[in-house]
Coordinates of C-alpha atoms in Angstrom, one line a residue:
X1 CA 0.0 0.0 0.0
X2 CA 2.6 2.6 0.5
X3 CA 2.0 5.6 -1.6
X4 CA -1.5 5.6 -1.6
X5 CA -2.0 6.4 2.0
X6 CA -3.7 10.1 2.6
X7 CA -2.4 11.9 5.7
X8 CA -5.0 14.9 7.2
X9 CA -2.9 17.5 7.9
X10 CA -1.9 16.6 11.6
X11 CA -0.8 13.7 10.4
X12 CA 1.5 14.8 8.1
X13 CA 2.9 17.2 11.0
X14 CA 3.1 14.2 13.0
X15 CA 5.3 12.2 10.2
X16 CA 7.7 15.1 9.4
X17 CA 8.6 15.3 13.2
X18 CA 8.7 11.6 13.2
X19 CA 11.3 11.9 10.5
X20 CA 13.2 14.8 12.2
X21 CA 13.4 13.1 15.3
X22 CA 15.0 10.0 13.2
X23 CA 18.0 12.2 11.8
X24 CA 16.5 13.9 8.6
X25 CA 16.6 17.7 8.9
X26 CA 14.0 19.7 8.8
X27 CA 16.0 22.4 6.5
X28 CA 16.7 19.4 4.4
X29 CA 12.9 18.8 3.7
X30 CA 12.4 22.2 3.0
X31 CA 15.2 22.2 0.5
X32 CA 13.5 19.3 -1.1
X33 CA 9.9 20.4 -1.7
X34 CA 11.2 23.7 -2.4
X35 CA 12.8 22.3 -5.2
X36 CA 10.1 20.6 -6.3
X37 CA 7.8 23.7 -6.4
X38 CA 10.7 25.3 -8.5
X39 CA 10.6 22.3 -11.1
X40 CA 6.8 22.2 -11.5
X41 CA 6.9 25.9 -11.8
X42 CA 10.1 25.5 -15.0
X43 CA 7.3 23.0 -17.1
X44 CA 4.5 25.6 -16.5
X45 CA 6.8 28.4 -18.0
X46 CA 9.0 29.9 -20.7
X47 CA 12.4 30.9 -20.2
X48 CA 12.6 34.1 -18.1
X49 CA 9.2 34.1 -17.2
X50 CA 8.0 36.4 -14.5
X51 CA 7.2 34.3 -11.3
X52 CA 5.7 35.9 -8.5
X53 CA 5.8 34.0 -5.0
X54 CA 3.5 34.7 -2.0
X55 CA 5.0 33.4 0.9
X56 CA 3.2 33.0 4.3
X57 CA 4.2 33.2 7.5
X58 CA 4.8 29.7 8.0
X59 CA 6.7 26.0 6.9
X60 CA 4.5 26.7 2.8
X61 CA 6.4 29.8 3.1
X62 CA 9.7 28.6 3.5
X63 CA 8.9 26.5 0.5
X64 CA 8.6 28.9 -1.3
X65 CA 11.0 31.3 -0.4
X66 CA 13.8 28.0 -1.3
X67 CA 11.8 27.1 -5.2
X68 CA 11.9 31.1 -5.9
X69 CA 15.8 31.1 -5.3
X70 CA 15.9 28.0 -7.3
X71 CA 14.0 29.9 -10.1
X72 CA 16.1 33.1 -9.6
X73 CA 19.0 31.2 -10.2
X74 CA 18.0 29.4 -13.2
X75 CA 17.2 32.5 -14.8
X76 CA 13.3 33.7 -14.3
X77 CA 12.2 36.8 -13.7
X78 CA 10.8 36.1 -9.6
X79 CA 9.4 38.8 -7.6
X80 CA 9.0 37.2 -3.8
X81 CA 6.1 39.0 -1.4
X82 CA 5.3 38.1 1.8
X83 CA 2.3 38.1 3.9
X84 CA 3.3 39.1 7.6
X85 CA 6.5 40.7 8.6
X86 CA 10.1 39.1 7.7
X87 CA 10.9 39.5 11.6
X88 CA 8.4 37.0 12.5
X89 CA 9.4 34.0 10.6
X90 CA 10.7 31.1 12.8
X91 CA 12.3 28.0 12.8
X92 CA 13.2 26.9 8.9
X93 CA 10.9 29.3 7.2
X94 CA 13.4 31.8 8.9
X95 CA 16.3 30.3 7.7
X96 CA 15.0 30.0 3.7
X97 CA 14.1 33.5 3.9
X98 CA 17.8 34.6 4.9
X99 CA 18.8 32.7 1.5
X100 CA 16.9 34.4 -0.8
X101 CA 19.2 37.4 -2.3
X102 CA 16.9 39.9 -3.5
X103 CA 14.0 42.2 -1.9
X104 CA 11.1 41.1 -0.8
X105 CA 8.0 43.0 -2.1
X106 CA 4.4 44.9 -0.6
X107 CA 1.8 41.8 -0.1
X108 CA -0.4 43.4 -2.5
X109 CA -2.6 42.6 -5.6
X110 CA -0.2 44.8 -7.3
X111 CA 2.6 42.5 -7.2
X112 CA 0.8 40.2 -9.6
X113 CA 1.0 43.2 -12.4
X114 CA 2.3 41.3 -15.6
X115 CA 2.8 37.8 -14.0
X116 CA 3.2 34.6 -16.2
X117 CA 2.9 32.8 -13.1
X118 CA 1.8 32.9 -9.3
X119 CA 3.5 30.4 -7.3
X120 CA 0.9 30.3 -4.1
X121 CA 3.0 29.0 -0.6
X122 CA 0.8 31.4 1.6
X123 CA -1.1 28.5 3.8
X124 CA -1.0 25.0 2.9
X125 CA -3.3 22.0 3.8
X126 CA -3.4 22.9 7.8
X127 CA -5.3 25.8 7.1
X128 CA -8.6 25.5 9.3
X129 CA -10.1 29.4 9.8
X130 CA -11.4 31.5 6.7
X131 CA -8.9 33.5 4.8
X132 CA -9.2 37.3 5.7
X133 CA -7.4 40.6 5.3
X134 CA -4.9 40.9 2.7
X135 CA -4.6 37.4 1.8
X136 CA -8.5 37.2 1.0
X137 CA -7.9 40.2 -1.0
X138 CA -4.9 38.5 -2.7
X139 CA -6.8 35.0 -3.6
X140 CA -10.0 37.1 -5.6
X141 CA -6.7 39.3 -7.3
X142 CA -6.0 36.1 -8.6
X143 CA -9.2 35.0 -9.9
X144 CA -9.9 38.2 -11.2
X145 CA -6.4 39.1 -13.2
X146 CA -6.4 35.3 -14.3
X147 CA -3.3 34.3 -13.1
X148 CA -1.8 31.0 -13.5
X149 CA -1.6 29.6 -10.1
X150 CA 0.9 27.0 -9.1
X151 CA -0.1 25.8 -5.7
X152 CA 2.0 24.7 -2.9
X153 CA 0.8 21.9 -0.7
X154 CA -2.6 22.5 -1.5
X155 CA -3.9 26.0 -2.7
X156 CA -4.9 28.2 0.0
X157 CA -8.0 28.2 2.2
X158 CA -8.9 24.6 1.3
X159 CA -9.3 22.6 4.4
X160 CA -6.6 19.8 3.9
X161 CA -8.6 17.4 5.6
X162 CA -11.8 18.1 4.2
X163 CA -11.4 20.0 0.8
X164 CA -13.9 22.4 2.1
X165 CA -13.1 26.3 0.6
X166 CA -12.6 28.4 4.0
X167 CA -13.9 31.6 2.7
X168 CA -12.2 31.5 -1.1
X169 CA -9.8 29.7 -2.4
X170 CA -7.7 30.1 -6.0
X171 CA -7.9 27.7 -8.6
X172 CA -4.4 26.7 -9.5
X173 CA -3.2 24.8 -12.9
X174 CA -1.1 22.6 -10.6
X175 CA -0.1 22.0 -7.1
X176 CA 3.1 20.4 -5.6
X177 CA 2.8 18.7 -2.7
X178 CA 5.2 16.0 -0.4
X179 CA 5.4 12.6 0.5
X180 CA 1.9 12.0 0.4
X181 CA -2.1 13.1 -0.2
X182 CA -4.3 14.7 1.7
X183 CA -8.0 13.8 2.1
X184 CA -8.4 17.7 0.8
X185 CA -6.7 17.0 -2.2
X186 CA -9.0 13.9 -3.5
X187 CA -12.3 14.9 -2.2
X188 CA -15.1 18.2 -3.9
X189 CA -14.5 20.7 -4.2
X190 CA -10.9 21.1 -3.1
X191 CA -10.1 18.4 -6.0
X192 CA -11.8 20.6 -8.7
X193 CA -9.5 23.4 -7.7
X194 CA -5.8 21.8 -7.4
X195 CA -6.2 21.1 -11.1
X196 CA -3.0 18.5 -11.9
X197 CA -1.2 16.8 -8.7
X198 CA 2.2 15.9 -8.7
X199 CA 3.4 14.5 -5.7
X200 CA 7.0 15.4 -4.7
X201 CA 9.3 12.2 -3.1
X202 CA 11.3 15.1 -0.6
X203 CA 13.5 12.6 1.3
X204 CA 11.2 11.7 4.3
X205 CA 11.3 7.4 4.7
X206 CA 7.9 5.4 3.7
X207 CA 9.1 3.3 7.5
X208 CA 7.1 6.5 9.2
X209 CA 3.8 4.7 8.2
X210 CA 2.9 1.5 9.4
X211 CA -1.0 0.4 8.5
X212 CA -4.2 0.7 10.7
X213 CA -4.0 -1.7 13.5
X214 CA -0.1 -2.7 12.6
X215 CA 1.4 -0.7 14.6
X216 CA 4.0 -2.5 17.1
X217 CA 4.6 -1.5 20.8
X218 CA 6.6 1.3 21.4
X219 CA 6.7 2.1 17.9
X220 CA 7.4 6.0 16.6
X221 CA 5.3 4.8 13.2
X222 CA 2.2 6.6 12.4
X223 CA -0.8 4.4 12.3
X224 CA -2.5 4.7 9.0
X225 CA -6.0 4.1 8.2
X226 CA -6.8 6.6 5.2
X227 CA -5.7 5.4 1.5
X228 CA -6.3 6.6 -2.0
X229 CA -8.5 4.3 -4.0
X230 CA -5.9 1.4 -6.3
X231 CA -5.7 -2.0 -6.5
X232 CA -2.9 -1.9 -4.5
X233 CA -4.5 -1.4 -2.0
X234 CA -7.3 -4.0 -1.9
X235 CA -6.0 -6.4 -4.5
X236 CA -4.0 -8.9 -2.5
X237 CA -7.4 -9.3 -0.8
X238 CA -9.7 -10.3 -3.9
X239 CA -7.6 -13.4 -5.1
X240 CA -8.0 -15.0 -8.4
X241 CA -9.7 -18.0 -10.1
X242 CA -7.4 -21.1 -9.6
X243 CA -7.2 -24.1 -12.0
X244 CA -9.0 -26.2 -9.9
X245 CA -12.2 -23.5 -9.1
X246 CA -15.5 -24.2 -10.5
X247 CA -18.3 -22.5 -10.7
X248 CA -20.1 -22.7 -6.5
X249 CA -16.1 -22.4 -5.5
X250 CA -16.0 -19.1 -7.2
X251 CA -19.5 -18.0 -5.1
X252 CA -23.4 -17.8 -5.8
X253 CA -24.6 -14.4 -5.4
X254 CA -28.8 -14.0 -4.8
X255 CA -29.8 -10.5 -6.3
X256 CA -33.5 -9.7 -5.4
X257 CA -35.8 -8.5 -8.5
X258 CA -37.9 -5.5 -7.8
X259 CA -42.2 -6.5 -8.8
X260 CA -43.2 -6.6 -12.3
X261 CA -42.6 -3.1 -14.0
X262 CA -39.5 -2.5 -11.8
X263 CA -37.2 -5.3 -12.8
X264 CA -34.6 -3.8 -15.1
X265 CA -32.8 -2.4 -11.8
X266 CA -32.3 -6.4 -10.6
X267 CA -31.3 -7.2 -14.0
X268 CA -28.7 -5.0 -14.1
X269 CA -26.9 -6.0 -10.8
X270 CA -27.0 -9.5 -11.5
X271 CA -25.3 -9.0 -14.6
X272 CA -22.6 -7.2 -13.2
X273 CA -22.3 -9.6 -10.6
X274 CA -22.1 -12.7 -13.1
X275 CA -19.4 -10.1 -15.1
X276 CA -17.5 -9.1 -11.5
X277 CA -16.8 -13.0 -11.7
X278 CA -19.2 -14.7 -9.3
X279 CA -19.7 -18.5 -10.5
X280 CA -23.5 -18.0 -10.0
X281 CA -26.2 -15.7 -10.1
X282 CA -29.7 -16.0 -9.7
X283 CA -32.0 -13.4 -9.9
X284 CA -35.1 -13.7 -6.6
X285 CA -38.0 -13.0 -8.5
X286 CA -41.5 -12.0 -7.2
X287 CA -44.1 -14.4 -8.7
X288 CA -45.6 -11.3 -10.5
X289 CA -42.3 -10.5 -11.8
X290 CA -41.0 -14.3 -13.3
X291 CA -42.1 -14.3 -16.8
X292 CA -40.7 -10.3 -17.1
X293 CA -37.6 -11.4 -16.0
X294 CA -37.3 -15.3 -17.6
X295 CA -37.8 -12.8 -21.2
X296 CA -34.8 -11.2 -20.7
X297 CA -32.0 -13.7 -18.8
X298 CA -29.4 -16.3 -20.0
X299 CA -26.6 -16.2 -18.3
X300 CA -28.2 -15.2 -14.7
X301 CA -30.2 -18.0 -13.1
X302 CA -34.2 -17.1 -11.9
X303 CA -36.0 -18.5 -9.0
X304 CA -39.4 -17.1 -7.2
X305 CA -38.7 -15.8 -4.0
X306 CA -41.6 -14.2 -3.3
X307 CA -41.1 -12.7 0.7
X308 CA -38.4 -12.6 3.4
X309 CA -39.3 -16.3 4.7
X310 CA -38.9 -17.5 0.9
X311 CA -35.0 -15.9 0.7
X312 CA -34.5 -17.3 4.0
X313 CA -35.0 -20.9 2.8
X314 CA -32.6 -19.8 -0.7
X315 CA -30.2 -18.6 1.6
X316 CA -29.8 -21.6 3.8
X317 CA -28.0 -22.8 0.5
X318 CA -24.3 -22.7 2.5
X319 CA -23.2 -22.1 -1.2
X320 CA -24.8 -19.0 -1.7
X321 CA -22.3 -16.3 -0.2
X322 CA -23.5 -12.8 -1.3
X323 CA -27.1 -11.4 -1.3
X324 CA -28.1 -8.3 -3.2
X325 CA -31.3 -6.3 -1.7
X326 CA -32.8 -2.4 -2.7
X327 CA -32.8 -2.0 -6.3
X328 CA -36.2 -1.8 -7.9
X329 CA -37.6 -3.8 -5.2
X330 CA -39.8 -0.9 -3.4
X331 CA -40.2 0.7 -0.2
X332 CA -42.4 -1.5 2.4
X333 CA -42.4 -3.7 4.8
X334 CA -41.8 -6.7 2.0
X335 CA -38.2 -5.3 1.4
X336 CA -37.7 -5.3 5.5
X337 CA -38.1 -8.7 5.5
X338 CA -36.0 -9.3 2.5
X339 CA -33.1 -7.2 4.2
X340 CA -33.8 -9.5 7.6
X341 CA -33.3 -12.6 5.9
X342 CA -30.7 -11.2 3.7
X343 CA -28.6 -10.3 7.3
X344 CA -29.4 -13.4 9.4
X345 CA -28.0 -15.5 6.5
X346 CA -24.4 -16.9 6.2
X347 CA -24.1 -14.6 3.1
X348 CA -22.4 -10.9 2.5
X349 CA -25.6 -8.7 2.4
X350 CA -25.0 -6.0 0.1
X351 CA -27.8 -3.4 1.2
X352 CA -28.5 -0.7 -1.6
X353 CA -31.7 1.9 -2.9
X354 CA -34.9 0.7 -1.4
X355 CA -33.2 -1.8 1.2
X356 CA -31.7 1.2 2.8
X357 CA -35.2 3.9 2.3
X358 CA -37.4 1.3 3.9
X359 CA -35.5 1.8 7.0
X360 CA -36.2 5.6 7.1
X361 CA -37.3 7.0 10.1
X362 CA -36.7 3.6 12.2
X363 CA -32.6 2.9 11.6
X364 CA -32.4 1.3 14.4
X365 CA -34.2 -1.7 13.8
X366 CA -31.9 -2.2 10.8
X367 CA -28.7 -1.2 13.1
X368 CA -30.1 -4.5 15.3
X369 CA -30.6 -6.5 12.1
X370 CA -26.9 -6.1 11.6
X371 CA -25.5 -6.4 14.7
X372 CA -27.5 -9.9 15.2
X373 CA -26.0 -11.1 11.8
X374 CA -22.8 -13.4 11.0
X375 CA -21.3 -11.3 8.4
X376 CA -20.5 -7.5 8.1
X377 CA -22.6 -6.1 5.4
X378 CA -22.2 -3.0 2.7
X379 CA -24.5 -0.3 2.4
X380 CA -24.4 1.6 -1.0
X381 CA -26.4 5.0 0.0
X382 CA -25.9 8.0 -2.4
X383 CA -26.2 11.4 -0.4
X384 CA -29.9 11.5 0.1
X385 CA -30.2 7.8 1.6
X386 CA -27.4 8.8 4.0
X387 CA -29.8 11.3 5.3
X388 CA -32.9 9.4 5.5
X389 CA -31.4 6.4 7.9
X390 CA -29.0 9.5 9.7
X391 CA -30.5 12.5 10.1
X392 CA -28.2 14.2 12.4
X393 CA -24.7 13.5 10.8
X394 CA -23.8 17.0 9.2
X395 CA -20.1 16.9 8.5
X396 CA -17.6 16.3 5.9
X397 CA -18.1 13.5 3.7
X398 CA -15.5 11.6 5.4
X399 CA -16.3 12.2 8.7
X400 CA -20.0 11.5 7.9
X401 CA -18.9 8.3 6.0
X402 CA -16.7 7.1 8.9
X403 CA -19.7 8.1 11.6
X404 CA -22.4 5.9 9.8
X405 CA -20.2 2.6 9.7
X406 CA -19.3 3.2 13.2
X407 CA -22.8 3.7 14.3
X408 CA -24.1 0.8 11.8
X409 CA -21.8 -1.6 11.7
X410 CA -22.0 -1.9 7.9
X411 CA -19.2 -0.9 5.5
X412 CA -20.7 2.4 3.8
X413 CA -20.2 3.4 0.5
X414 CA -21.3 6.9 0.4
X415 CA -21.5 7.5 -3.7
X416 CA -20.4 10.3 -5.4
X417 CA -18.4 11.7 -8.0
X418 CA -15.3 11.3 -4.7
X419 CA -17.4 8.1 -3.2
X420 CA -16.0 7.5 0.4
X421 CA -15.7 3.7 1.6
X422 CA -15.8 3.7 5.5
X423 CA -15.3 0.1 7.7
X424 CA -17.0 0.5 10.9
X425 CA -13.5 -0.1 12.4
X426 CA -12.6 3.5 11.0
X427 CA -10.6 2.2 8.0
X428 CA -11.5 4.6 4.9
X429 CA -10.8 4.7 1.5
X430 CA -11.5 7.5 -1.0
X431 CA -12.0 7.4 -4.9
X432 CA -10.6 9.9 -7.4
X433 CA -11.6 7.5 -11.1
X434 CA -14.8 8.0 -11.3
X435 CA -15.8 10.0 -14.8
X436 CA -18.8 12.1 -14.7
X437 CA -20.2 9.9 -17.4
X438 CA -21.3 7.6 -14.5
X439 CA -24.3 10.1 -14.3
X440 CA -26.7 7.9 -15.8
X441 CA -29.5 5.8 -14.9
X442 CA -29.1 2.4 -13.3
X443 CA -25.6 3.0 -12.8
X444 CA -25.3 3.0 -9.1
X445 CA -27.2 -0.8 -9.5
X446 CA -24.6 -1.9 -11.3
X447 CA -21.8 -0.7 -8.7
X448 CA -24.2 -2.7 -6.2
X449 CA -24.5 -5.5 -8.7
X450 CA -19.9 -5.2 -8.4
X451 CA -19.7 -5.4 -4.7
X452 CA -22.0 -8.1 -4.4
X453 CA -20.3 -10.2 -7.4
X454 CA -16.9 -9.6 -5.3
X455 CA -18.5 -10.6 -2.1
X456 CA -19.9 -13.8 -3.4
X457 CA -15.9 -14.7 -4.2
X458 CA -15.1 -14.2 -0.5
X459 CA -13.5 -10.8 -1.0
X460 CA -13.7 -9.1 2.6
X461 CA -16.5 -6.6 2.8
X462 CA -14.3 -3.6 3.1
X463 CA -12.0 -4.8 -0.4
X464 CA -15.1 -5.8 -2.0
X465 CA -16.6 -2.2 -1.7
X466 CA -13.6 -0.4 -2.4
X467 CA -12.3 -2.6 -5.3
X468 CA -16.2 -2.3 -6.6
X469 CA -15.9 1.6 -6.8
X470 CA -12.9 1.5 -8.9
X471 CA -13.7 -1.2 -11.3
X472 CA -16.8 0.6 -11.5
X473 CA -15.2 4.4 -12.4
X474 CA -12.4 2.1 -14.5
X475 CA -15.3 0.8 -16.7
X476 CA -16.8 3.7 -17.1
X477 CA -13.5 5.7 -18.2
X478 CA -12.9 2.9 -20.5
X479 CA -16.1 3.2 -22.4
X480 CA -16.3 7.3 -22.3
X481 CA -19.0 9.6 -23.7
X482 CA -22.3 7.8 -24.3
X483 CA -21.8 5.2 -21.5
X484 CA -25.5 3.3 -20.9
X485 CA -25.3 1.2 -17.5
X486 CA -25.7 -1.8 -19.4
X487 CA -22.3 -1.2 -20.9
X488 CA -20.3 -0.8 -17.6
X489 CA -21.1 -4.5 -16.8
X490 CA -19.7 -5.6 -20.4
X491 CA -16.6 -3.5 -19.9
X492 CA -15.7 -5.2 -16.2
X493 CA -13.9 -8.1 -18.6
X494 CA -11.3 -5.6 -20.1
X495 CA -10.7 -3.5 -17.2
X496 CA -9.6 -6.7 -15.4
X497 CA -6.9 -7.6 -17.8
X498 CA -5.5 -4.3 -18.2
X499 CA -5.5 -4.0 -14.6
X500 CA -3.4 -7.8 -13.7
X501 CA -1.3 -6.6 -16.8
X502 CA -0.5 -3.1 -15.5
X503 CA 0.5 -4.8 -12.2
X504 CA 2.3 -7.0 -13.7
X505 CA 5.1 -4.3 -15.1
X506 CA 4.5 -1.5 -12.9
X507 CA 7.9 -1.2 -10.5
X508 CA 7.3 2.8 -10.4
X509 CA 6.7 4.0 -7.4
X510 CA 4.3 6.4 -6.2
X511 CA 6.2 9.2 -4.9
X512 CA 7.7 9.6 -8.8
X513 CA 4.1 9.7 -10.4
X514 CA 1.3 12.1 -11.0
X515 CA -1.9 11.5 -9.9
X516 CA -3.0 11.4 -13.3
X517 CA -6.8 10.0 -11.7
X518 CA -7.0 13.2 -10.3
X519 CA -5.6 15.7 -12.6
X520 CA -8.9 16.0 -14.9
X521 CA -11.8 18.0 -13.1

């Protein structure tokens, strides 16, 4: 996993001291992503291009006090203002502000007079009270003269750990920033304004992390339990077919069909299931609904189901290991009894749509339902679900994400164009590949149709969610413009391969890439 691990901002504080106290200096770390700033800043730019650099008072400062001496050097035009007073620098933002040779200029909007290029190191991702004063007046100069802005750490007043704008933020062409991502950087709508991400390798050791719940006695490591949606970080869980599977060793998944009239939602999931690469599936069908269904399957197996006591007696079936409940299949008290059976079973429930609306205004009975069962289920709510079964939960995405697994006991995939994965143990993992092509009906009953065609192959419920999301916004990348969700299902094949091939020769590592996933807006 390392490389794909996302630091909030005190964590990040917490693993440059932890690599200062092991030996590394500070000055040298600022030498490093100043340099990097200075680099990124050279490909936006002509020769002897006019740079402007607004420093702040602190460590994003420093930075950039060290990338425009790099840039002075190497022959641009760099004009250095700072907001505060020179005096009051500390510590290494002190010291990089003695190197630089020339004058330091007003903090005003008139500094930015003729610029090619603003290089913004005011406040970086710890940033957590609106931006006022001059600096306010200095983030709307840039929106309003259009000037390029290459950010530094993240651009200023965005919450690092949120991406929430305190007050106004710029929106910079790129932004540089060290040794790993910040929640801010991959979640709306602080993603939309970083534009492309490059992050910068600046010397500090990848032995400062150690993962969630791996963190040995006595240990100086910082426990990590936030990560950047890849298959590396989930794919070691999922597996792959062996020569000696067959078809109930590679998992039965149960999808429940909505009544007649409302079947195409079912449909969909199973089929993505099947193409996910369960051995099995078989679509629960309402009496009402068989001969609808029977028209349009091959592949995906049909049985009536026709109430909660009928999937009860499926799902005592030891072979069937995943069980799909919400799409099309209405809001009563029919689909509580579904989602009861579907939890007291031996099988992962994969709870999405209706399963999760039924429960509005009485969570808790669903809270017991899962508590009471044998294996942790997912739950697939897009923002308006989240509300109906909680209410009260009003912050952040990742905070609310994290609060309803904790309170549910369910993994939670709160969907979205930056879908949050959340493990009621606190584990979370944020996605960045999902096109806004995914904007179309029946889509999200397809990503259901993914988790539970994981989860039928024994893929923990956390992996399964997490590795759904991607393959999900991978399929839908793949197929671009004019994406219908029956296509993303028919795509799953070919995203596969490319992805076992890719993994297969990729030795670079993280800390020399760009974040290409999130560079388009």
């Amino acid at each position: 996993m390392h490389g794909f691990e996302l630091l909030s901002p005190a964590e990040m504080a917490l693993a440059d001291r932890i690599a200062i106290e092991g030996g590394i200096a500070g000055e040298a770390l600022m030498e490093e992503a100043g340099r990097a700033v200075a680099d990124e800043a050279r490909r936006l730019t002509a020769p002897g291009a006019r740079i402007v650099v607004l420093c702040g008072p602190g460590n994003n400062g420093g930075d950039g006090f060290v990338a425009a001496r790099h840039l002075a050097r190497l022959g641009a035009r760099v004009t250095v203002a700072l907001a505060g007073e020179r005096r009051a620098l500390k510590g290494d933002a002190a010291l990089m502000a003695g190197r630089w040779p020339g004058p330091i200029a007003a903090f005003t909007p008139a500094v930015l007079d003729g610029a090619d290029l603003a290089i913004d190191a005011i406040f970086g991702a710890g940033l957590a009270r609106p931006l006022e004063g001059a600096v306010a007046e200095m983030v709307a100069a840039l929106a309003r003269m259009k000037v390029p802005v290459l950010a530094v750490d993240m651009p200023s007043g965005l919450n690092g750990a949120t991406g929430g704008v305190l007050g106004g933020a710029p929106e910079a062409v790129s932004t540089v920033t060290f040794f790993r991502l910040k929640p801010g950087h991959v979640l709306y709508p602080g993603r939309g304004l970083c534009g492309r991400i490059v992050l910068a390798d600046i010397g500090i050791p990848a032995r400062v992390l150690s993962p969630a719940g791996d963190r040995p006695a006595g240990s100086t490591a910082l426990s990590v339990s936030t990560w950047l949606n890849d298959p590396e970080v989930w794919s070691a869980a999922l597996g792959c077919p062996g020569p000696a599977d067959h078809k109930y060793r590679r998992g039965h998944a149960v999808v429940l069909s909505g009544p007649a009239g409302r079947t195409g939602a079912g449909r969909l999931a199973a089929r993505a299931a099947l193409r996910a690469g369960a051995g099995l599936v078989t679509l629960a069908s309402p009496p009402d609904a068989l001969a609808e269904n029977a028209a349009s399957l091959t592949a995906v197996m049909l049985a009536e189901v026709a109430d909660g006591a009928g999937l009860a007696a499926r799902l005592a079936d030891q072979r069937v290991t995943a069980v799909l409940a919400g799409p099309g299949g209405g809001v009563d008290q029919r689909m509580r009894g579904l989602v009861a059976a579907a939890l007291a079973s031996t099988a992962t429930a994969v709870l999405d749509a209706d399963a999760l609306t039924s429960f509005e205004g009485d969570p808790e009975t669903l809270w017991r339902a899962i508590a009471a069962g044998r294996r942790t289920p997912v739950m697939t709510p897009h923002e308006g679900e989240l509300r109906r079964l909680f209410p009260d939960l009003a912050a952040d995405r990742l905070v609310r994400a994290r609060a309803a697994a904790a309170r549910s006991g369910a993994v939670v995939v709160l969907k979205g164009a930056d879908s949050v994965i959340a493990a009621p143990d606190g584990r979370a993992i944020i996605n960045a590949n999902a096109p806004p092509t995914l904007a179309t009906a029946g889509s999200g009953d397809v990503l259901a149709g993914i988790v539970a065609g994981l989860a039928a192959q024994s893929a923990p419920a956390f992996e399964a969610a997490a590795a759904a999301v991607w393959l999900h916004g991978a399929a839908a990348a793949r197929l671009g413009r004019g994406l219908i969700a029956e296509d993303l299902g028919e795509a799953l094949p070919g995203v596969l391969a490319n992805m076992a091939a890719a993994r297969s020769r990729s030795d670079a590592p993280w800390t020399f890439r760009v974040c290409s996933a999130i560079a388009s807006r």
